[in-house]
Amino acid sequence: VEKLVGSIGLTPLTDLLSQNLLEANGKAGNVGRALSLLSLRKSRHYAPNAYEFEHAIQSIESAGLYLRKSRNVFLGEKGQPPLDNPTRWLDAILLNMSSRGVQLDIDAANRMLDCYASMGRSGKAIHFFYDVVRDFVEDDGTYYPMRDVEGGDRHHRPQEFEGKQIPEHVLRDMPTFYNRKIKVRMRMRDPPPYHKVPSRVKGSLVKRFGDEEGGGITKLQQESEKSWSPALTAAFAFADSLTHGACGHQAIELNKKSWNILIAACCNRGAIWRAMQIAEETMPNNGFEPDIYTYNTILGALSRLGDVPTMREYMVKLTNAGIKPHQFTVDFLVSGHLNSGDIGGAVSIVQDMFNQHSVLPPYTTHLKIIEFALANDLVYEAKRHVYFLQQLWKWKPNDSVDPKFRTMMYLTTRNPNLNKNALKKLFRYFGEELADDDFF
C-alpha cells in the first residue's frame, strides 16, 4: 500500500494515514518501517498518542514470532538473530516518546519488558524427551514389535517375538506410510543433563563457563553471570534503567506484572534458579506476593525439563499460599510427569486435582495423556483415563456449584474430541481397540 501511495504521488501522508500505516507495519512485524514512521510523525510535528507507540512495540513482538515458533535451539545465543535482544529498538521508541513529551507509564514499560519474554525459548530451557517412530504392520494385519539394533535398522524383527493380530476394523483407522499400515510408537530419549534440572543440581556446584579448572559455583550464580545469556542480561539491565529514568523519562517502579515478565524471561532462557529467586525473595522484598501467573510460569519451565520433585514443591507452595490452581497448572503438572516417563502419575494427577481442587486441564491434555499411554503400549493407563472421563460424563451439577466450574465441566464433557466415538477412533489410530465393554 505504501509503495502504491508513493508511486501515485497524489495521496498525502496525513496524520491518520501515517498512524494507520504504523498500525499495519506493527502487526506485520516490520520493525524498521515502524520506527521510520515514528520518526516521520515526529518530523512533521503530528500530535503524539499512546496508540502509535503501542504499534511500534507490537512490531517487535510480531517480528519475534518466528523465534517463538522456529528458533534454532541448537545455536548458541550469540548465533541468534539480532532481534533476540530488542534493546536498541526499545531505546529508539523511548527516545521518540521523550522528545515528543510523552511520559512512559508502567503499562507501556511492561509491554516493552514483555518483548524480552516473547522471543521464544532457548536450548537451555527445553529438552527433547522422545522420538516418534513407525513400525510397519504386515499385510495380513500382524504386528511384530520392532527392536532397535546397531545401524539404526528399525525393520529388524526378532524371531522370538510373537506377533499380534490387529482386527480388520482397527486396521482401517491406523495411519499409512508408503502404502503400508504402521503402528505409531514413542521411544524415550535420555533425560536432560543434570545441570539443567533443579532437583538434580540442588546442593551441587557447577563449572563457570570458560574456567573449567577453577572452583565451582552454584547454579544460581552461574545463571546470574552476564555471559550466561546476553539477552537475559539485557532484559534486567533494561528493567533497571526504567527504575532510574531511561532515555529522559521519569523513573518508574516495577509492579508485580513487571516481575512476572522477568520471571518468564528467565524461564525462557533456562535460568530457572534465577526465576525461583525472584519469586521467593525479590518479589516479597518489594512488597509483592507471587500469584498464579508466577507459579504457572515456573511450573511450565520445570515441566519442560521433567523435574517432577521441584514441581511438587511448588505445588505445595501454591496451595499453602491459598491460590486456586488454574487449568494450565494441571496441564504443566501433567506435562512434567509425561516428560519424565511417569504416565500413570499423569493420569493420577488429573484425578487428584479434580477431586481436591475442582479443576480440569484443557481438553488437549486429556488427549495427550491417552496418546502418550498408547504410544508407549500402556493400554491399561489409557483406559484408566477413559474411565475418569466417563465419570465426568455422569457428573450432575447442583445449585451450590460455582458457575465457572459448571462451564468448565460442560465444555469438557460436551467436547466432540472426547466423546465415545472420538476416543474409539483415537485408540484405533494406535492399533488398539476400545470396545463397548470398556464403557459404563
XYZ file of C-alpha atoms in Angstrom:
440
model
C 0.000 0.000 0.000
C 2.826 2.391 0.877
C 4.539 1.774 -2.467
C 1.271 2.311 -4.287
C 0.579 5.558 -2.459
C 4.098 6.781 -3.156
C 4.037 5.840 -6.862
C 0.774 7.649 -7.498
C 2.023 10.721 -5.695
C -1.451 12.163 -5.244
C -2.312 10.835 -1.755
C -0.838 12.983 1.037
C 0.625 11.165 4.003
C -1.635 12.647 6.636
C -1.664 12.161 10.376
C -4.370 9.490 10.202
C -2.825 7.674 7.234
C 0.610 7.562 8.833
C -0.894 6.155 12.029
C -2.812 3.512 10.087
C 0.363 2.565 8.223
C 2.152 2.355 11.565
C -0.522 0.009 12.873
C -0.260 -2.201 9.787
C 3.529 -2.376 9.980
C 3.319 -3.082 13.688
C 1.075 -6.092 13.182
C 3.229 -7.277 10.270
C 6.412 -7.116 12.340
C 8.187 -4.523 10.174
C 10.284 -3.008 12.947
C 12.418 -0.750 10.764
C 9.437 0.660 8.890
C 7.501 1.214 12.126
C 10.371 3.208 13.640
C 10.736 5.189 10.404
C 7.070 6.136 10.593
C 7.558 7.242 14.199
C 10.412 9.490 13.065
C 8.289 10.836 10.220
C 5.447 11.705 12.576
C 7.936 13.462 14.831
C 9.461 15.458 11.947
C 6.007 16.583 10.806
C 5.022 17.543 14.360
C 1.974 15.288 14.419
C 0.372 15.171 17.860
C 1.605 12.033 19.655
C -0.762 9.478 21.129
C -0.321 6.281 23.086
C -1.516 4.048 20.255
C 1.340 4.807 17.877
C 3.914 3.718 20.458
C 1.909 0.573 21.175
C 2.021 -0.228 17.463
C 5.784 0.280 17.440
C 6.212 -2.097 20.376
C 3.846 -4.540 18.672
C 6.148 -4.591 15.647
C 8.939 -6.029 17.822
C 6.647 -8.678 19.314
C 5.277 -9.601 15.879
C 8.761 -9.814 14.390
C 9.705 -12.272 17.125
C 7.004 -14.725 16.079
C 9.405 -16.859 14.069
C 11.744 -17.045 17.073
C 8.855 -18.348 19.169
C 7.860 -20.897 16.525
C 11.036 -21.777 14.631
C 14.025 -20.846 16.776
C 17.140 -22.919 16.102
C 17.747 -24.115 19.653
C 20.964 -25.857 18.628
C 22.634 -22.480 18.055
C 24.082 -20.571 20.969
C 22.610 -17.212 21.861
C 25.451 -15.443 20.074
C 24.323 -17.125 16.865
C 20.713 -15.971 17.198
C 19.279 -13.074 15.117
C 19.783 -9.508 16.442
C 16.078 -9.349 17.287
C 16.754 -11.785 20.133
C 17.936 -8.726 22.062
C 15.479 -5.891 21.223
C 17.112 -3.231 23.423
C 18.203 -0.937 20.583
C 14.694 -0.714 19.151
C 13.098 -0.187 22.543
C 15.552 2.626 23.263
C 14.644 4.239 19.928
C 10.960 4.176 20.915
C 11.766 5.653 24.332
C 13.781 8.464 22.755
C 10.959 9.265 20.342
C 8.487 9.378 23.224
C 10.753 11.589 25.324
C 11.474 14.036 22.509
C 7.746 14.437 21.865
C 6.836 14.975 25.505
C 5.154 11.610 26.142
C 5.876 10.199 29.578
C 6.420 6.465 29.928
C 3.876 4.728 32.179
C 4.035 1.313 33.798
C 1.726 -0.299 31.222
C 3.935 0.723 28.309
C 7.029 -0.267 30.296
C 5.620 -3.738 30.873
C 4.851 -4.132 27.191
C 8.452 -3.260 26.442
C 9.730 -5.738 29.022
C 7.480 -8.387 27.518
C 9.469 -8.142 24.286
C 12.299 -9.954 26.093
C 9.964 -12.696 27.292
C 8.183 -13.154 23.959
C 11.182 -14.172 21.839
C 10.728 -17.888 22.427
C 12.735 -20.404 24.412
C 16.423 -21.052 24.034
C 18.023 -24.508 24.062
C 18.837 -24.158 27.763
C 15.132 -24.091 28.612
C 13.934 -27.182 26.765
C 14.768 -30.827 26.216
C 13.569 -33.309 23.609
C 12.320 -36.276 25.611
C 11.155 -38.674 22.929
C 11.137 -39.656 19.287
C 8.062 -40.806 17.400
C 8.839 -43.989 15.452
C 6.880 -46.037 12.953
C 6.658 -49.815 12.997
C 5.250 -51.488 9.887
C 2.305 -53.858 10.130
C 2.331 -56.982 7.953
C -0.108 -57.226 5.076
C -2.155 -59.819 6.950
C -2.594 -57.413 9.890
C 0.044 -58.979 12.117
C 2.172 -56.591 14.107
C 5.600 -57.591 15.371
C 7.285 -55.310 17.906
C 10.424 -53.869 16.351
C 13.755 -53.692 18.089
C 16.399 -51.032 17.662
C 19.642 -52.641 16.507
C 23.023 -51.245 15.650
C 22.990 -49.316 12.423
C 19.529 -47.846 13.042
C 17.601 -50.697 11.361
C 14.047 -50.367 12.637
C 12.819 -53.217 10.439
C 14.604 -55.962 12.345
C 12.078 -58.442 13.713
C 13.334 -60.828 16.372
C 12.016 -64.314 15.732
C 11.332 -64.865 19.413
C 8.711 -62.086 19.446
C 5.174 -63.273 18.998
C 3.090 -61.282 16.560
C -0.127 -59.538 17.487
C -3.082 -59.837 15.159
C -4.829 -56.492 14.690
C -8.544 -56.726 13.870
C -9.599 -55.518 10.445
C -11.882 -52.752 11.756
C -8.987 -51.411 13.836
C -6.503 -51.712 10.996
C -8.626 -49.489 8.760
C -8.135 -46.462 11.042
C -4.400 -46.914 11.518
C -2.089 -44.477 9.662
C -0.396 -45.365 6.398
C 3.213 -44.819 5.373
C 4.468 -45.816 1.898
C 1.161 -47.606 1.297
C 1.667 -49.788 4.350
C -0.100 -49.648 7.679
C 2.101 -48.554 10.565
C 1.898 -48.573 14.338
C 2.964 -45.284 15.869
C 5.157 -45.686 18.917
C 7.191 -43.475 21.181
C 10.834 -44.006 22.027
C 12.019 -42.128 25.093
C 15.379 -40.397 24.937
C 17.954 -39.894 27.648
C 16.945 -37.453 30.402
C 18.272 -33.875 30.392
C 21.792 -33.147 31.663
C 21.841 -32.915 35.438
C 22.780 -29.222 35.430
C 19.511 -28.381 33.650
C 17.246 -29.976 36.259
C 16.972 -28.007 39.538
C 16.216 -31.047 41.699
C 19.332 -32.859 40.426
C 21.758 -29.954 40.682
C 20.445 -28.746 44.034
C 23.253 -28.585 46.571
C 25.909 -29.142 43.910
C 28.390 -26.842 42.222
C 28.833 -26.294 38.514
C 31.763 -25.008 36.493
C 31.973 -21.392 35.402
C 31.893 -21.019 31.627
C 35.397 -20.598 30.252
C 37.023 -21.597 33.552
C 36.965 -25.374 33.621
C 39.892 -25.587 36.043
C 38.559 -23.051 38.530
C 36.391 -23.688 41.559
C 32.715 -24.468 41.236
C 29.860 -22.014 41.674
C 26.202 -22.513 42.453
C 23.718 -22.802 39.638
C 22.119 -19.510 40.692
C 25.479 -17.758 40.490
C 26.058 -19.232 37.057
C 22.679 -18.041 35.768
C 23.277 -14.558 37.203
C 26.508 -14.048 35.279
C 26.353 -11.721 32.294
C 27.795 -14.338 29.964
C 25.079 -16.876 30.776
C 22.568 -15.191 28.492
C 23.315 -11.807 26.889
C 19.632 -11.311 26.065
C 18.585 -12.032 29.657
C 21.297 -9.705 30.942
C 19.921 -7.024 28.610
C 16.394 -7.614 29.961
C 17.458 -6.966 33.554
C 19.597 -4.000 32.508
C 16.641 -2.511 30.650
C 14.349 -3.045 33.649
C 16.915 -1.437 35.931
C 17.223 1.553 33.576
C 13.473 2.086 33.759
C 13.679 2.449 37.534
C 16.365 5.146 37.155
C 14.740 7.069 34.307
C 15.579 5.715 30.878
C 16.172 7.957 27.851
C 14.913 11.117 29.536
C 11.835 9.630 31.170
C 10.906 9.797 34.818
C 11.810 6.825 36.945
C 9.071 4.249 37.408
C 8.626 1.471 39.931
C 8.243 -2.081 38.719
C 4.971 -3.730 39.735
C 4.001 -7.374 40.149
C 3.392 -7.788 36.425
C 6.890 -6.488 35.709
C 8.479 -9.094 37.943
C 6.300 -11.828 36.444
C 7.525 -10.822 32.986
C 11.139 -11.031 34.152
C 10.408 -14.474 35.614
C 9.031 -15.540 32.235
C 12.152 -14.189 30.529
C 14.316 -16.206 32.944
C 12.331 -19.383 32.360
C 12.510 -18.986 28.582
C 16.306 -18.707 28.821
C 16.725 -21.676 31.140
C 17.560 -19.561 34.204
C 15.080 -21.332 36.450
C 17.050 -20.792 39.648
C 17.052 -17.072 38.977
C 13.304 -17.172 38.330
C 12.729 -19.001 41.616
C 14.866 -16.460 43.465
C 12.739 -13.605 42.104
C 9.544 -15.388 43.175
C 10.794 -16.340 46.635
C 12.976 -13.351 47.578
C 12.901 -10.363 45.222
C 9.130 -10.037 44.891
C 8.391 -10.301 48.661
C 11.226 -7.835 49.373
C 9.498 -5.362 47.049
C 6.081 -5.875 48.621
C 4.625 -8.342 46.104
C 3.466 -11.886 46.688
C 3.654 -14.466 43.875
C 0.346 -15.093 42.136
C -0.994 -17.872 39.930
C 0.857 -16.467 36.923
C 4.137 -16.619 38.856
C 3.645 -20.235 39.843
C 2.355 -21.309 36.433
C 5.362 -19.763 34.697
C 7.804 -21.629 36.920
C 5.806 -24.862 36.760
C 5.776 -24.611 32.973
C 9.554 -24.236 32.898
C 10.009 -27.203 35.229
C 7.621 -29.335 33.171
C 9.720 -28.793 30.048
C 12.610 -30.416 31.916
C 10.563 -33.177 33.553
C 11.519 -32.010 37.061
C 8.656 -33.594 38.977
C 10.179 -33.256 42.506
C 10.581 -29.471 42.201
C 7.119 -29.203 40.672
C 5.684 -30.920 43.731
C 7.462 -28.443 45.982
C 5.988 -25.510 44.096
C 2.560 -27.084 44.068
C 2.736 -27.251 47.877
C 3.774 -23.583 47.997
C 0.901 -22.663 45.703
C -1.719 -24.386 47.844
C -0.195 -23.095 51.108
C -0.488 -19.559 49.721
C -4.231 -20.109 49.275
C -4.077 -19.802 45.487
C -6.530 -21.881 43.490
C -4.843 -23.903 40.723
C -5.644 -22.955 37.141
C -6.356 -25.321 34.246
C -2.854 -24.667 32.930
C -1.448 -25.567 36.339
C -2.824 -29.056 35.823
C -1.551 -29.102 32.242
C 2.000 -28.265 33.367
C 1.904 -30.913 36.092
C 0.749 -33.491 33.565
C 3.423 -32.476 31.044
C 6.129 -32.808 33.684
C 5.024 -36.340 34.558
C 4.745 -37.345 30.904
C 8.188 -35.978 30.062
C 9.712 -37.890 32.954
C 8.028 -41.087 31.710
C 5.545 -41.332 34.600
C 2.366 -41.801 32.568
C 0.486 -43.400 35.445
C 1.356 -40.382 37.589
C -0.031 -38.068 34.903
C -3.343 -39.941 34.961
C -3.484 -39.770 38.758
C -2.615 -36.073 38.962
C -5.626 -35.133 36.814
C -7.919 -37.140 39.064
C -6.375 -35.687 42.237
C -6.625 -32.100 41.016
C -10.259 -32.611 40.093
C -11.159 -34.225 43.415
C -9.180 -31.834 45.616
C -9.352 -28.510 43.760
C -12.290 -28.905 41.321
C -10.171 -28.001 38.311
C -9.609 -29.729 34.991
C -6.931 -29.181 32.346
C -7.703 -28.160 28.731
C -9.221 -30.933 26.638
C -5.960 -31.328 24.707
C -4.297 -32.502 27.930
C -6.675 -35.463 28.152
C -5.845 -36.409 24.578
C -2.122 -36.013 25.274
C -2.289 -38.431 28.192
C -4.070 -41.076 26.140
C -1.683 -40.633 23.198
C 1.389 -40.973 25.436
C -0.037 -44.098 27.064
C -0.955 -45.777 23.780
C 2.333 -44.838 22.099
C 4.183 -46.481 25.000
C 1.981 -49.622 24.879
C 0.385 -48.755 28.215
C -3.154 -49.566 27.158
C -4.307 -50.031 30.745
C -3.285 -46.482 31.679
C -5.051 -45.115 28.594
C -8.230 -46.942 29.542
C -7.883 -45.765 33.129
C -8.052 -42.193 31.929
C -11.025 -43.058 29.715
C -12.786 -44.338 32.835
C -12.136 -40.988 34.503
C -13.636 -39.163 31.518
C -16.710 -41.367 31.779
C -17.100 -40.326 35.406
C -17.114 -36.717 34.225
C -19.864 -37.525 31.741
C -22.097 -38.657 34.626
C -21.458 -35.561 36.736
C -24.619 -33.691 37.729
C -24.455 -30.035 38.887
C -26.334 -28.650 41.849
C -27.248 -25.131 42.944
C -24.068 -24.662 45.005
C -21.709 -25.280 42.095
C -19.581 -22.327 41.019
C -20.669 -21.045 37.572
C -17.080 -21.175 36.262
C -16.751 -24.789 37.350
C -20.092 -25.599 35.757
C -18.886 -24.065 32.480
C -15.612 -25.969 32.656
C -17.431 -29.251 33.165
C -19.837 -28.515 30.338
C -17.048 -27.704 27.870
C -15.110 -30.841 28.824
C -17.976 -33.321 28.818
C -19.527 -31.918 25.624
C -16.267 -31.678 23.704
C -16.630 -33.669 20.457
C -12.979 -34.768 20.675
C -13.648 -36.504 23.992
C -16.857 -38.350 23.191
C -17.194 -42.108 22.834
C -16.702 -42.335 19.077
C -13.711 -39.955 19.088
C -11.976 -41.958 21.818
C -12.579 -45.214 19.944
C -11.059 -43.707 16.809
C -8.045 -42.470 18.750
C -7.402 -45.948 20.137
C -7.712 -47.472 16.663
C -5.167 -44.968 15.328
C -2.612 -46.545 17.679
C -3.678 -50.068 16.776
C -5.661 -50.718 19.945
C -9.348 -51.348 20.481
C -11.648 -49.540 22.870
C -14.669 -51.819 22.973
C -18.180 -51.072 24.115
C -17.480 -53.213 27.192
C -14.943 -50.569 28.283
C -17.733 -48.031 28.770
C -20.167 -47.871 31.655
